[in-house]
Structures are given as structure tokens and as C-alpha cells.
Coordinates of C-alpha atoms (C1' of nucleotides) in Angstrom, one line a residue:
Chain A
M252 CA 103.7 117.6 126.0
D253 CA 103.5 121.0 126.6
S254 CA 105.3 122.9 129.6
Q255 CA 102.8 121.9 132.3
L256 CA 102.8 118.9 134.5
H257 CA 100.8 116.7 133.8
I258 CA 100.3 113.9 136.0
Y259 CA 99.1 110.0 135.8
N260 CA 95.9 109.0 138.0
T261 CA 95.3 105.8 139.6
L262 CA 91.6 107.1 139.5
K263 CA 91.6 108.2 136.2
G264 CA 93.6 105.1 134.3
D265 CA 95.0 108.0 132.8
K266 CA 97.9 110.4 132.5
E267 CA 96.2 114.4 133.3
L268 CA 97.0 118.1 133.9
F269 CA 97.8 118.9 137.3
K270 CA 96.1 121.6 138.8
P271 CA 96.6 121.7 142.9
I272 CA 93.5 123.0 144.7
T273 CA 94.7 125.7 146.2
E274 CA 97.2 127.9 143.4
G275 CA 100.7 127.7 144.4
Q276 CA 100.2 125.4 147.2
I277 CA 100.1 121.3 147.1
G278 CA 99.3 118.6 149.9
M279 CA 100.4 115.3 149.8
Y280 CA 100.7 112.5 151.4
V281 CA 102.7 109.1 151.1
C282 CA 102.1 106.2 153.2
G283 CA 105.3 105.2 154.8
P284 CA 106.9 102.5 157.0
T285 CA 105.8 99.9 159.6
V286 CA 108.1 100.2 161.4
Y287 CA 108.5 96.4 163.5
S288 CA 111.0 95.6 160.9
D289 CA 114.1 97.0 159.0
V290 CA 113.4 98.9 155.7
H291 CA 114.3 96.7 152.7
L292 CA 114.9 98.3 149.3
G293 CA 112.0 97.5 147.8
N294 CA 110.5 99.6 150.3
C295 CA 113.1 102.5 149.8
R296 CA 112.1 102.9 145.4
T297 CA 108.5 104.4 146.8
F298 CA 110.3 106.4 149.6
I299 CA 113.0 107.2 146.8
S300 CA 110.1 107.5 143.8
F301 CA 108.3 109.8 145.7
D302 CA 111.3 112.0 147.6
M303 CA 112.1 113.0 143.8
I304 CA 108.6 113.7 143.2
Y305 CA 107.7 116.0 146.1
R306 CA 112.0 117.6 144.6
Y307 CA 110.2 118.7 141.8
L308 CA 107.4 119.9 143.3
L309 CA 109.4 122.3 144.8
H310 CA 111.4 123.3 142.0
S311 CA 108.4 124.1 139.9
N312 CA 107.6 126.6 142.8
Y313 CA 104.9 124.8 144.2
K314 CA 105.2 125.5 148.7
V315 CA 104.3 121.6 149.6
R316 CA 103.6 120.2 152.9
Y317 CA 104.8 116.7 152.4
V318 CA 103.6 114.4 155.0
R319 CA 104.4 110.5 155.5
N320 CA 103.4 108.4 158.3
I321 CA 105.2 106.0 160.5
T322 CA 103.2 102.6 160.8
D323 CA 103.7 101.7 164.7
A324 CA 100.6 100.7 165.4
G325 CA 97.2 98.9 164.1
H326 CA 98.1 96.1 162.4
L327 CA 101.6 95.9 163.3
E328 CA 99.9 95.0 166.8
A329 CA 99.8 90.7 165.7
S330 CA 103.2 90.7 163.9
L331 CA 104.5 93.0 167.0
A332 CA 102.6 90.5 170.1
G333 CA 105.2 87.4 169.7
K334 CA 108.0 89.9 168.7
T335 CA 107.8 91.3 172.1
R336 CA 107.5 88.3 174.0
L337 CA 109.8 86.7 172.1
D338 CA 112.9 89.5 172.5
Q339 CA 111.9 90.9 176.1
L340 CA 111.0 94.5 174.1
E341 CA 109.1 97.3 175.2
P342 CA 106.3 97.4 171.2
M343 CA 108.1 101.4 171.6
E344 CA 111.5 100.3 171.6
I345 CA 110.8 97.8 169.0
V346 CA 108.9 101.2 166.9
Q347 CA 111.6 103.5 168.3
K348 CA 114.9 101.2 166.8
Y349 CA 113.1 100.4 163.2
T350 CA 112.2 104.2 162.5
V351 CA 115.5 105.6 163.6
G352 CA 117.0 102.9 161.2
F353 CA 114.5 103.9 158.9
H354 CA 115.5 107.9 159.2
D355 CA 118.9 106.5 158.7
V356 CA 118.9 105.1 155.2
M357 CA 116.3 107.6 153.8
G358 CA 119.1 110.0 155.3
M359 CA 121.8 107.9 153.0
F360 CA 119.3 107.6 150.2
N361 CA 119.1 111.6 150.1
N362 CA 115.7 111.5 150.7
H363 CA 114.6 114.9 152.3
P364 CA 112.2 114.6 155.6
P365 CA 108.6 115.0 155.2
S366 CA 107.4 118.0 157.0
I367 CA 105.7 116.0 158.5
E368 CA 105.9 112.6 160.2
P369 CA 102.8 112.0 161.7
A370 CA 102.6 108.7 164.1
A371 CA 100.3 106.4 164.4
T372 CA 100.0 105.6 167.8
G373 CA 99.7 109.7 168.5
H374 CA 96.3 110.3 166.4
I375 CA 94.2 107.2 168.0
I376 CA 91.8 110.1 169.3
E377 CA 91.5 110.9 165.3
Q378 CA 90.4 107.2 164.5
I379 CA 88.5 107.1 167.1
E380 CA 86.4 110.3 166.2
I381 CA 85.9 108.8 162.7
V382 CA 84.6 105.7 164.0
K383 CA 82.2 107.4 165.5
T384 CA 81.7 109.5 162.6
I385 CA 81.3 107.1 159.8
L386 CA 79.1 104.9 162.8
D387 CA 76.6 108.2 162.8
K388 CA 76.4 108.4 159.7
G389 CA 75.4 104.4 159.2
L390 CA 77.8 103.1 157.3
A391 CA 79.9 100.8 160.3
Y392 CA 78.9 98.6 163.0
E393 CA 79.7 97.3 166.0
S394 CA 80.0 94.0 166.5
N395 CA 81.2 91.8 169.7
G396 CA 83.4 94.8 170.5
S397 CA 84.6 95.3 167.5
V398 CA 83.6 98.0 164.8
Y399 CA 83.3 97.4 161.1
F400 CA 82.7 99.3 157.6
D401 CA 79.5 98.1 156.1
V402 CA 81.0 98.2 152.2
E403 CA 77.4 96.5 150.4
K404 CA 75.4 99.7 152.1
F405 CA 78.4 102.0 151.7
N406 CA 78.9 100.5 147.5
K407 CA 74.8 101.6 147.6
E408 CA 75.3 105.3 147.6
E409 CA 78.6 105.3 146.4
N410 CA 81.0 103.0 144.1
Y411 CA 83.4 100.9 146.3
G412 CA 86.0 100.0 143.8
E413 CA 86.8 102.8 142.0
L414 CA 90.0 103.3 142.4
S415 CA 91.3 99.7 141.7
G416 CA 88.8 99.0 139.5
R417 CA 87.2 96.4 141.1
K418 CA 83.5 95.4 140.9
I419 CA 82.1 94.3 143.9
E420 CA 80.2 91.3 142.5
D421 CA 84.1 89.9 141.0
L422 CA 85.6 90.5 145.4
L423 CA 82.0 89.1 146.1
S424 CA 83.0 85.9 144.5
G425 CA 86.8 85.5 145.0
T426 CA 86.7 86.0 148.9
R427 CA 88.3 83.3 151.0
D428 CA 87.3 82.2 154.3
L429 CA 89.7 83.7 157.2
D430 CA 89.3 83.7 161.1
G431 CA 87.5 85.9 162.7
Q432 CA 85.2 86.2 159.6
D433 CA 81.9 85.2 161.2
E434 CA 82.0 89.1 163.2
K435 CA 81.6 90.9 159.9
R436 CA 78.2 90.8 157.9
S437 CA 79.7 90.0 154.5
P438 CA 83.5 89.8 154.1
L439 CA 84.6 92.7 151.8
D440 CA 83.6 94.9 155.2
F441 CA 86.9 95.7 157.4
A442 CA 87.8 96.4 160.8
L443 CA 87.0 100.5 161.5
W444 CA 88.2 99.5 165.3
K445 CA 89.2 96.2 166.8
K446 CA 88.5 94.4 170.0
A447 CA 92.1 93.7 171.5
S448 CA 92.5 89.9 172.3
D449 CA 94.2 89.7 176.5
S450 CA 97.7 89.2 174.3
H451 CA 97.6 92.0 172.5
I452 CA 99.6 94.5 174.2
M453 CA 99.5 97.4 172.6
R454 CA 95.6 99.1 172.9
W455 CA 93.3 102.0 174.0
P456 CA 90.9 102.7 175.5
S457 CA 87.4 103.7 173.1
P458 CA 83.6 103.6 173.3
W459 CA 83.7 100.3 171.8
S460 CA 86.3 97.9 174.1
D461 CA 89.7 98.3 174.4
G462 CA 91.2 97.8 171.0
F463 CA 93.8 98.8 168.9
P464 CA 92.3 101.0 164.9
G465 CA 91.5 99.6 162.0
W466 CA 94.2 97.9 158.9
H467 CA 93.1 102.0 157.3
L468 CA 91.6 104.0 159.6
E469 CA 95.4 105.2 160.4
C470 CA 95.7 107.5 157.1
T471 CA 92.3 108.3 156.6
A472 CA 92.5 110.5 159.6
M473 CA 96.3 111.6 159.8
S474 CA 96.0 112.9 155.8
T475 CA 92.9 114.7 156.3
K476 CA 94.3 115.9 159.6
Y477 CA 96.8 118.1 158.5
L478 CA 95.7 117.8 154.6
G479 CA 92.1 118.5 155.0
D480 CA 89.2 116.8 153.9
T481 CA 90.2 116.6 150.1
F482 CA 93.8 117.1 149.8
D483 CA 95.9 116.4 146.1
I484 CA 98.3 114.6 145.9
H485 CA 98.0 110.3 147.9
G486 CA 101.8 107.8 146.8
G487 CA 102.3 105.2 147.6
G488 CA 103.2 101.5 146.5
M489 CA 101.4 99.8 144.0
D490 CA 100.5 97.0 146.5
L491 CA 98.4 99.6 148.6
K492 CA 96.5 100.3 145.8
F493 CA 94.1 97.3 146.9
P494 CA 92.7 97.3 149.2
H495 CA 94.0 100.0 151.6
H496 CA 93.2 102.6 149.4
E497 CA 90.4 101.9 148.2
C498 CA 89.3 101.9 152.0
E499 CA 90.9 104.9 152.4
V500 CA 88.8 106.7 149.7
A501 CA 85.5 104.6 151.4
Q502 CA 86.2 106.0 154.5
G503 CA 87.0 109.4 153.2
K504 CA 84.0 109.4 151.4
A505 CA 82.1 108.3 154.4
S506 CA 83.1 110.6 156.9
T507 CA 83.3 113.8 154.9
G508 CA 81.0 112.6 152.6
K509 CA 83.9 114.6 149.7
S510 CA 86.3 112.4 147.7
P511 CA 89.5 112.9 150.4
V512 CA 92.2 112.2 147.2
N513 CA 91.8 114.6 143.8
Y514 CA 95.4 112.8 142.6
W515 CA 96.7 108.8 143.0
L516 CA 99.8 108.4 142.7
H517 CA 101.1 104.9 142.9
A518 CA 105.3 103.5 143.0
N519 CA 105.8 100.1 141.2
M520 CA 107.7 96.9 142.8
L521 CA 111.0 96.8 143.2
T522 CA 111.8 93.4 141.5
L523 CA 114.3 90.7 142.5
N524 CA 115.0 87.6 140.4
G525 CA 111.6 88.6 138.7
Q526 CA 110.3 88.3 141.3
K527 CA 108.3 91.3 143.5
M528 CA 110.4 92.6 146.8
S529 CA 108.8 91.2 150.2
K530 CA 108.7 90.5 153.4
S531 CA 106.9 87.7 153.5
T532 CA 108.5 85.3 151.3
G533 CA 112.0 86.5 152.6
N534 CA 112.1 88.1 148.8
T535 CA 114.8 91.0 150.0
I536 CA 118.3 92.8 150.0
L537 CA 119.3 95.8 152.9
P538 CA 120.1 98.3 152.0
G539 CA 122.7 97.9 154.0
E540 CA 124.0 94.3 153.0
L541 CA 123.9 96.5 149.4
F542 CA 126.1 99.6 150.9
S543 CA 128.6 97.2 152.1
G544 CA 128.9 94.2 149.6
D545 CA 127.5 91.8 152.4
N546 CA 125.2 89.9 150.3
D547 CA 125.0 86.3 148.0
I548 CA 123.1 88.6 145.4
M549 CA 124.9 91.1 144.4
D550 CA 128.4 90.4 142.4
K551 CA 129.9 94.1 144.7
A552 CA 129.0 96.8 146.8
Y553 CA 127.0 100.1 145.2
H554 CA 127.3 103.6 146.7
P555 CA 123.1 104.8 148.0
T556 CA 123.5 107.7 145.5
V557 CA 123.8 105.1 142.5
V558 CA 121.5 102.9 143.8
R559 CA 119.4 106.3 143.4
F560 CA 120.7 107.4 140.3
F561 CA 120.1 103.6 138.7
M562 CA 116.1 103.9 140.3
M563 CA 115.8 106.9 138.1
Q564 CA 116.6 105.5 134.6
A565 CA 113.5 103.7 135.3
H566 CA 110.2 105.0 135.5
Y567 CA 108.8 105.3 139.0
R568 CA 104.6 103.6 137.4
S569 CA 107.4 100.2 135.7
I570 CA 108.5 97.3 137.6
L571 CA 112.7 97.8 137.9
D572 CA 114.1 94.0 138.2
F573 CA 117.4 94.6 140.3
S574 CA 120.3 92.6 139.4
S575 CA 124.2 93.5 140.2
A576 CA 124.6 93.4 135.8
A577 CA 122.1 96.5 135.8
L578 CA 123.8 98.4 138.8
T579 CA 127.4 97.9 137.5
A580 CA 126.1 99.8 134.4
S581 CA 124.1 102.0 136.1
E582 CA 127.2 103.1 138.3
K583 CA 129.4 103.3 135.3
G584 CA 126.7 105.9 133.2
F585 CA 127.2 108.0 137.1
T586 CA 130.1 108.1 136.4
K587 CA 130.3 109.6 133.0
L588 CA 127.4 111.7 133.9
M589 CA 129.8 113.2 137.0
N590 CA 132.7 114.0 134.7
A591 CA 130.8 116.1 133.2
M592 CA 129.1 118.2 135.7
A593 CA 132.5 118.7 136.9
E594 CA 133.9 119.7 133.7
L595 CA 130.6 122.2 133.3
E596 CA 132.2 124.4 135.5
S597 CA 135.8 125.3 134.1
V598 CA 133.8 125.1 130.6
A599 CA 135.3 128.6 129.1
G600 CA 131.8 130.6 127.3
G601 CA 132.4 132.9 124.5
S602 CA 130.6 134.7 121.8
D603 CA 128.0 132.0 121.0
S604 CA 126.6 128.6 121.1
S605 CA 126.9 126.2 118.4
F606 CA 123.3 123.7 119.1
E607 CA 120.7 124.8 121.2
V608 CA 121.1 125.3 125.0
K609 CA 117.9 126.5 125.5
D610 CA 115.8 123.4 123.7
L611 CA 118.3 121.4 125.5
T612 CA 117.3 122.9 128.6
E613 CA 113.5 122.8 128.2
S614 CA 113.7 119.2 127.1
F615 CA 114.7 118.4 130.8
Y616 CA 111.0 120.5 132.4
A617 CA 109.6 118.5 129.2
A618 CA 110.5 115.3 130.7
M619 CA 108.8 115.6 134.1
N620 CA 105.6 117.4 133.4
D621 CA 105.2 114.0 131.6
D622 CA 104.6 112.2 134.4
F623 CA 107.9 112.8 135.8
N624 CA 109.8 110.5 133.5
T625 CA 113.3 110.6 135.1
P626 CA 114.5 108.0 132.3
V627 CA 113.9 110.9 129.8
L628 CA 115.3 113.1 131.1
V629 CA 118.2 111.6 132.1
A630 CA 118.7 110.7 128.9
R631 CA 118.5 114.5 127.6
L632 CA 121.0 114.7 130.5
F633 CA 123.7 112.5 128.9
D634 CA 123.0 114.4 125.9
A635 CA 124.1 117.8 127.1
A636 CA 127.3 116.3 129.1
T637 CA 128.2 115.1 125.1
W638 CA 128.0 118.8 124.7
I639 CA 130.3 119.5 127.8
N640 CA 132.8 116.8 126.2
K641 CA 132.7 119.0 123.1
I642 CA 132.9 122.2 124.7
K643 CA 135.4 120.7 126.5
S644 CA 137.7 119.4 123.4
G645 CA 137.2 122.8 121.1
E646 CA 134.3 120.7 118.8
A647 CA 131.4 123.1 120.0
S648 CA 131.2 126.2 121.7
I649 CA 128.6 127.8 124.0
S650 CA 128.0 131.5 125.0
N651 CA 128.8 133.3 128.3
A652 CA 124.7 133.1 128.7
D653 CA 124.1 130.1 127.8
L654 CA 126.7 128.2 129.6
E655 CA 125.0 130.0 132.7
L656 CA 122.1 128.5 132.4
L657 CA 123.2 125.3 131.1
K658 CA 124.7 124.9 134.4
K659 CA 122.2 126.5 137.2
E660 CA 119.7 124.2 134.8
M661 CA 121.8 120.8 135.2
K662 CA 123.0 121.2 138.8
A663 CA 119.1 121.9 138.9
F664 CA 118.0 118.8 137.5
V665 CA 120.9 116.5 138.8
F666 CA 121.7 117.7 142.5
D667 CA 118.0 119.5 143.3
V668 CA 115.3 117.1 141.1
L669 CA 117.3 113.7 140.8
G670 CA 118.6 114.5 144.6
I671 CA 121.8 112.5 143.0
R672 CA 124.9 113.5 145.0
T673 CA 128.6 113.8 144.2
L674 CA 130.8 110.4 145.0
D675 CA 134.2 112.6 146.7
A676 CA 137.1 109.6 147.2
S677 CA 138.5 112.0 149.4
G678 CA 137.4 112.0 152.9
G679 CA 138.8 115.2 154.1
N680 CA 141.3 112.6 156.8
E681 CA 144.7 111.7 157.1
L682 CA 144.1 109.4 154.1
D683 CA 143.3 112.2 151.8
A684 CA 146.3 114.5 153.2
A685 CA 148.8 111.4 152.7
M686 CA 148.2 110.9 149.8
D687 CA 148.7 114.3 148.4
I688 CA 152.0 113.5 149.9
V689 CA 152.9 110.8 147.6
L690 CA 151.0 111.6 144.5
E691 CA 153.4 114.7 145.0
L692 CA 156.2 112.6 144.7
R693 CA 154.8 110.5 141.7
K694 CA 154.7 112.9 140.1
N695 CA 158.4 114.4 140.6
A696 CA 159.3 111.1 139.2
R697 CA 157.8 111.3 136.3
E698 CA 158.9 114.5 135.7
Q699 CA 162.1 113.0 135.6
K700 CA 160.6 110.2 133.3
D701 CA 161.4 108.0 136.1
W702 CA 158.8 105.3 134.8
G703 CA 160.2 102.5 137.5
T704 CA 159.5 104.9 140.5
S705 CA 156.0 106.1 139.3
D706 CA 155.3 102.4 138.3
L707 CA 156.2 100.9 141.5
I708 CA 154.4 103.7 143.9
R709 CA 150.9 102.8 141.4
D710 CA 151.0 99.4 141.8
R711 CA 151.7 99.3 145.1
L712 CA 149.0 101.6 146.0
K713 CA 146.7 99.3 143.5
D714 CA 147.6 96.5 145.6
A715 CA 146.9 98.4 149.1
G716 CA 143.3 98.7 147.0
I717 CA 143.7 102.3 146.1
T718 CA 143.8 102.7 141.9
V719 CA 145.8 106.0 140.1
K720 CA 144.6 107.2 136.9
D721 CA 146.6 109.5 134.7
S722 CA 145.7 112.6 133.3
A723 CA 146.5 116.1 131.4
E724 CA 145.2 117.5 134.3
G725 CA 147.2 115.5 137.7
S726 CA 146.9 112.2 139.4
T727 CA 143.5 111.8 140.2
W728 CA 142.9 108.4 143.1
S729 CA 140.0 106.4 144.4
S730 CA 139.7 103.7 146.4
N731 CA 137.7 101.1 146.0
Chain B
rG41 C1' 89.3 81.5 139.8
rG42 C1' 88.6 87.2 138.9
rU43 C1' 90.5 91.9 137.5
rC44 C1' 94.4 94.6 136.4
rC45 C1' 99.7 94.8 134.6
rU46 C1' 103.4 93.7 131.5
rG47 C1' 106.3 91.2 126.8
rU48 C1' 111.0 96.6 123.3
rG49 C1' 118.7 94.7 120.7
rG50 C1' 123.9 91.0 124.4
rC51 C1' 122.0 93.5 129.0
rC52 C1' 118.9 97.8 131.3
rG53 C1' 115.6 100.9 129.8
rA54 C1' 112.4 105.2 127.4
rG55 C1' 108.7 105.8 123.9
rC56 C1' 102.8 103.9 122.8
rG57 C1' 100.0 106.0 116.0
rG58 C1' 104.9 108.3 111.2
rC59 C1' 110.6 111.6 113.2
rU60 C1' 118.4 108.5 116.0
rA61 C1' 115.9 107.9 123.2
rG62 C1' 119.9 106.5 126.9
rG63 C1' 123.1 103.7 130.2
rC64 C1' 126.4 98.9 129.6
rA65 C1' 128.3 96.0 126.8
rG66 C1' 130.7 95.6 121.9
rU67 C1' 132.7 97.6 117.7
rG68 C1' 136.6 101.5 115.4
rG69 C1' 139.4 106.1 116.4
rU70 C1' 141.3 110.0 119.8
rC71 C1' 144.6 111.6 123.0
rU72 C1' 148.9 109.0 126.6
rG73 C1' 155.6 107.0 129.1
rC74 C1' 153.5 102.1 130.0
rA75 C1' 148.2 101.4 132.4
rA76 C1' 143.8 102.8 133.0
rA77 C1' 140.6 106.2 132.4
rA78 C1' 138.5 109.0 130.3
rC79 C1' 136.5 110.9 124.7
rC80 C1' 134.3 110.6 119.3
rA81 C1' 131.6 107.8 116.1
rU82 C1' 129.2 103.4 115.4
rC83 C1' 126.1 98.0 114.5
rU84 C1' 122.8 95.0 116.6
rA85 C1' 115.1 95.6 118.9
rC86 C1' 109.9 95.8 119.2
rA87 C1' 107.2 87.5 121.6
rG88 C1' 104.2 85.0 118.2
rC89 C1' 99.7 85.1 114.2
rG90 C1' 95.9 88.1 112.3
rG91 C1' 93.2 92.7 111.8
rU92 C1' 92.7 98.3 111.1
rU93 C1' 95.1 102.6 108.7
rC94 C1' 98.2 105.3 103.6
rG95 C1' 101.5 104.7 107.7
rA96 C1' 101.9 100.4 114.2
rA97 C1' 106.7 98.6 118.9
rU98 C1' 103.1 102.2 119.1
rC99 C1' 95.4 100.9 118.1
rC100 C1' 92.2 95.6 117.7
rG101 C1' 91.7 90.4 118.2
rC102 C1' 93.6 85.8 119.4
rU103 C1' 98.8 82.5 121.0
rC104 C1' 101.9 81.7 123.8
rG105 C1' 105.5 83.7 127.8
rG106 C1' 106.1 87.3 133.0
rG107 C1' 103.9 89.8 137.0
rA108 C1' 100.8 92.2 140.5
rC109 C1' 97.0 92.2 143.5
rC110 C1' 92.3 89.4 145.6
rU111 C1' 95.6 88.2 152.8
rC112 C1' 100.3 92.0 156.3
rC113 C1' 103.0 93.7 152.6
rA114 C1' 105.7 100.3 149.5

RNA sequence: GGUCCUGUGGCCGAGCGGCUAGGCAGUGGUCUGCAAAACCAUCUACAGCGGUUCGAAUCCGCUCGGGACCUCCA
């Protein structure tokens, strides 16, 4: 792999050289969350994957406009209706609650906020305009106040299924009987506009009925509004590939005549007990439960940055299974890498290097340029960590220039690209100050070889949940 | 049923035609008042069967597992 970025494009089914439409600039859209319940960890993996991609593009000196929507209307409607009656809440109150919660969780995972985070309800007019356009082109029809996309007609000129690799005949043979199908000409047709039933609270006027936009329309409206008719990257979870993204392609082509996206990226699922995490099946764990340890699935609590690091040790296109054993293994590796990062600050440079530092740092780029291969990047970072430890123990040496290079690139990849944060045991609070005093007293005792006092302090702190570790440089502590 | 993905050492997880992935655990060392930690070194692989090839974990076929989508889902 050369030093240029190659990305696996679902549309092509292969890795290809990435070339933005405009030199040096990238438009990226990612399907965001539906905010009628808490985001679960599976959702988070997708957003963390694309945050990593966003970060690497920024690191590669691209100017990126990153748009990620909030789904607060449309296909959220049905679930909201029931919940609203039950809780006596306004729909937008639910939306607000879970949007805030979503942002909190994203922040804990150290995800950058997107450049624009548009809400579906704020773009009803744009969606109606697209429906009108597709109707004008004759690729949609009105039926009983609703408007449907005519898939079979579209397929005569275009290829419905080009993204997901499906054939319209196969799709037809596999359809099932569902409610409301009688309004459609074909079971494959999907709604662009839905007439609201009496029980629906969220509704907007339109030329066809009081209703709400169809399932897939918001992403088409918001992505093209902020990024143009054709933009560079569209991302989302693998489960959205069909029908959601397939329909976006169809809508885009139907309304503008152009393929809306050059590179389609799909992040794979997070599984729990070998099964996909899913709201509907209840096979989920919430981020908060994971961080607090308050759950029946994991053995202990895990810090958000450790969870993020764990995810970075797998490729974004691979299914990743979540388990306590795997998390704990990652946590230890994380500590090892962070120790090396800290060590790097105090390492001394010399006149020459005993290893190829430039090859090492270039391997970081090679890994990421190969379809954002974070597990390989992490492997190379561990190689770097071993070298740092060898320099420390005198088994290896590094020149001043190479040391600066290594510091610069390691910090860039660990903190900026992977988005990992250091885990400070100290919080800059009263406990911190008190521990300084306790450890100073213990240090005095140890200098007097008063092991009784020294061990008493260590043992009692252990009982209190604070672990003290001695090393040549002094004692450190951490609380569980 | 249709479409597609996948099966790597004790565990997690890269690689996808020839070159040590990496992490955790295990084992052996170093360090240390003790403890813990840390550091260094190191063993165990490519689901099975057949084929292509000078050479296959990597390509092809079959068999047997696992999973996703086809219905809201990241």
C-alpha cells in the first residue's frame, strides 16, 4: 500500500484510491441517531468509527464539513405516538431529552461534534420540495394522501440495488405482506410522504395531506442541502445499507439525475453474546451502565476511553464482539501504551538512533491509509512503545531529531487520530492534595526503613480502594 | 426461502498468494525491603475435505459452523 488514502467503497465493493471532488476539501455525511430512547453501545460504535475517520481526514490536512443528522421526525413517528400518550410528554420534550443524552455520551467517548447537526423536523420544507421534484419527474405517485417512490419505474432507467447488490426480482420474490401495502403499486415502493392518521401528533401540512416525511427522505434532504447534489463520503451502520441507503441513492438520482455519493462507507455491528446489539431485541448495554459497572453483563466498570481504545483494536468494517474478557485485555494494553506515552516525554535523545524511526512513523500512515486500519496502527504503536522502553533502559538509542519526530507523530496518532485520552487518577481535588501528604509521610517512613508504617499505610489505603505502587521514581496511586 | 458476510493460536483481533501483526493470558528473566506494577524475551494458529499454483491462512469448489440484511434499527 502506498502513502495515499484508499477507502473501501460499498458502491464498488472494493478498496479504491480516495479523490475528493474538490481538491483539499471533503463533504461527509453520517446517518445520526433516532432520539426517542437512549443510545446504546452499538450505536456508539458507528459514531466512534466515523469520528476516527473524521479525525484522520483532518489530520491529513483536509478541510472537512462533517454533517450528522438528528432523526426527530418521520419514521420516529409511530414509536413517539405511543410513548407520548404514556408519558404525557410533548414529542419535542422526548427529542430534547435524548438529544442531550446523546451529546453527553458522545462527549464521554471524546467524539468531535460534527460541523453541522441538522434535525429532520427543521427540514420539512426541503423534504417536501424533493417530493415535488420526484413527482414532477414521474418517478413517484400519490395514493390516498401519501406519496410513494415508484421503484420499478426507476429501475427501468437506473439500477435500484446497485449499492446493496440486490436484484429487483429477488427483492420481489422475498417480500412479505405488511400493513398499508395496498396503497402501493409494488411492495418495493417506499414512502416519500405519509398521510398522518388521527393518532399521530407530529404532522405538517403538504400539498398531499397533513402528514410527515418518509423514512429515507430526511437524509437526502439534509445531506444535499449542506454538501451538494453529489458529495464525497456517506457513512452509516451496516444495517442501514438496505433499504435506507439504497433508497437515498434512488431519491438522489431521481431528484437530481446524479448519483448523490462517491464513497459509501459502512461501519459494522457491535455484538453482545454473538448477537447484534439492537433496541428491538433488548440485546443491548447502555454506555452509562458500562462506565458505572452497573450491569449484569460485564465484570467491572470501564472508562469510556478504554472502550474507545478497545474498538480501535478492531477494524471498523469487522463485527466486534463485546465481552468483559476482551475489554479487560484491552484495558491492560491501554495502560501499557499510555505508560510508554508518558515515558516518551522524559526520554533523552542523543546523536543517533539504533532503529528506523522514520519507517516506524510512516507505518502509522500506511496503516491508516489502508482503509483506516486502526488495529494495524495500534500494533505499530505498541512496537513504538517497546522501542521507547528500550531507550529508557539503555538497550536502544534515539537521535534528538528522531525523538522529536516520534513524539510528534505518536501524540498525533494516539490523541488526535484515535481520540484516546489519558486516564488521570488525580482529579485536582482535595483527595489529590491529601494523598500527596499521605505519600510524603510514607516516603519518609520508607527512608527510615520503617516498613511497618509503610506497609500499614499501603494496606489500609488498599482497603479503602486506593492502590499504591512503588517504583524507582517514587510512589504512585490510583483509585478503583 | 432470497442476497451477502464470516470461521485465525487459551481469549480478543490484523493479515487476504511467498516476508515475526499486535494486545491479553501462559512460560522464562530483569528490577524491587516486601507487595504490586513495570520492562525484556518467548511457546501454542489459520473449521474440514479437495483443487489451482513453484508456493495458500490468503484464490476456486464442496461440507460443516456463526452472523447480517430482506420489517424500525448504528
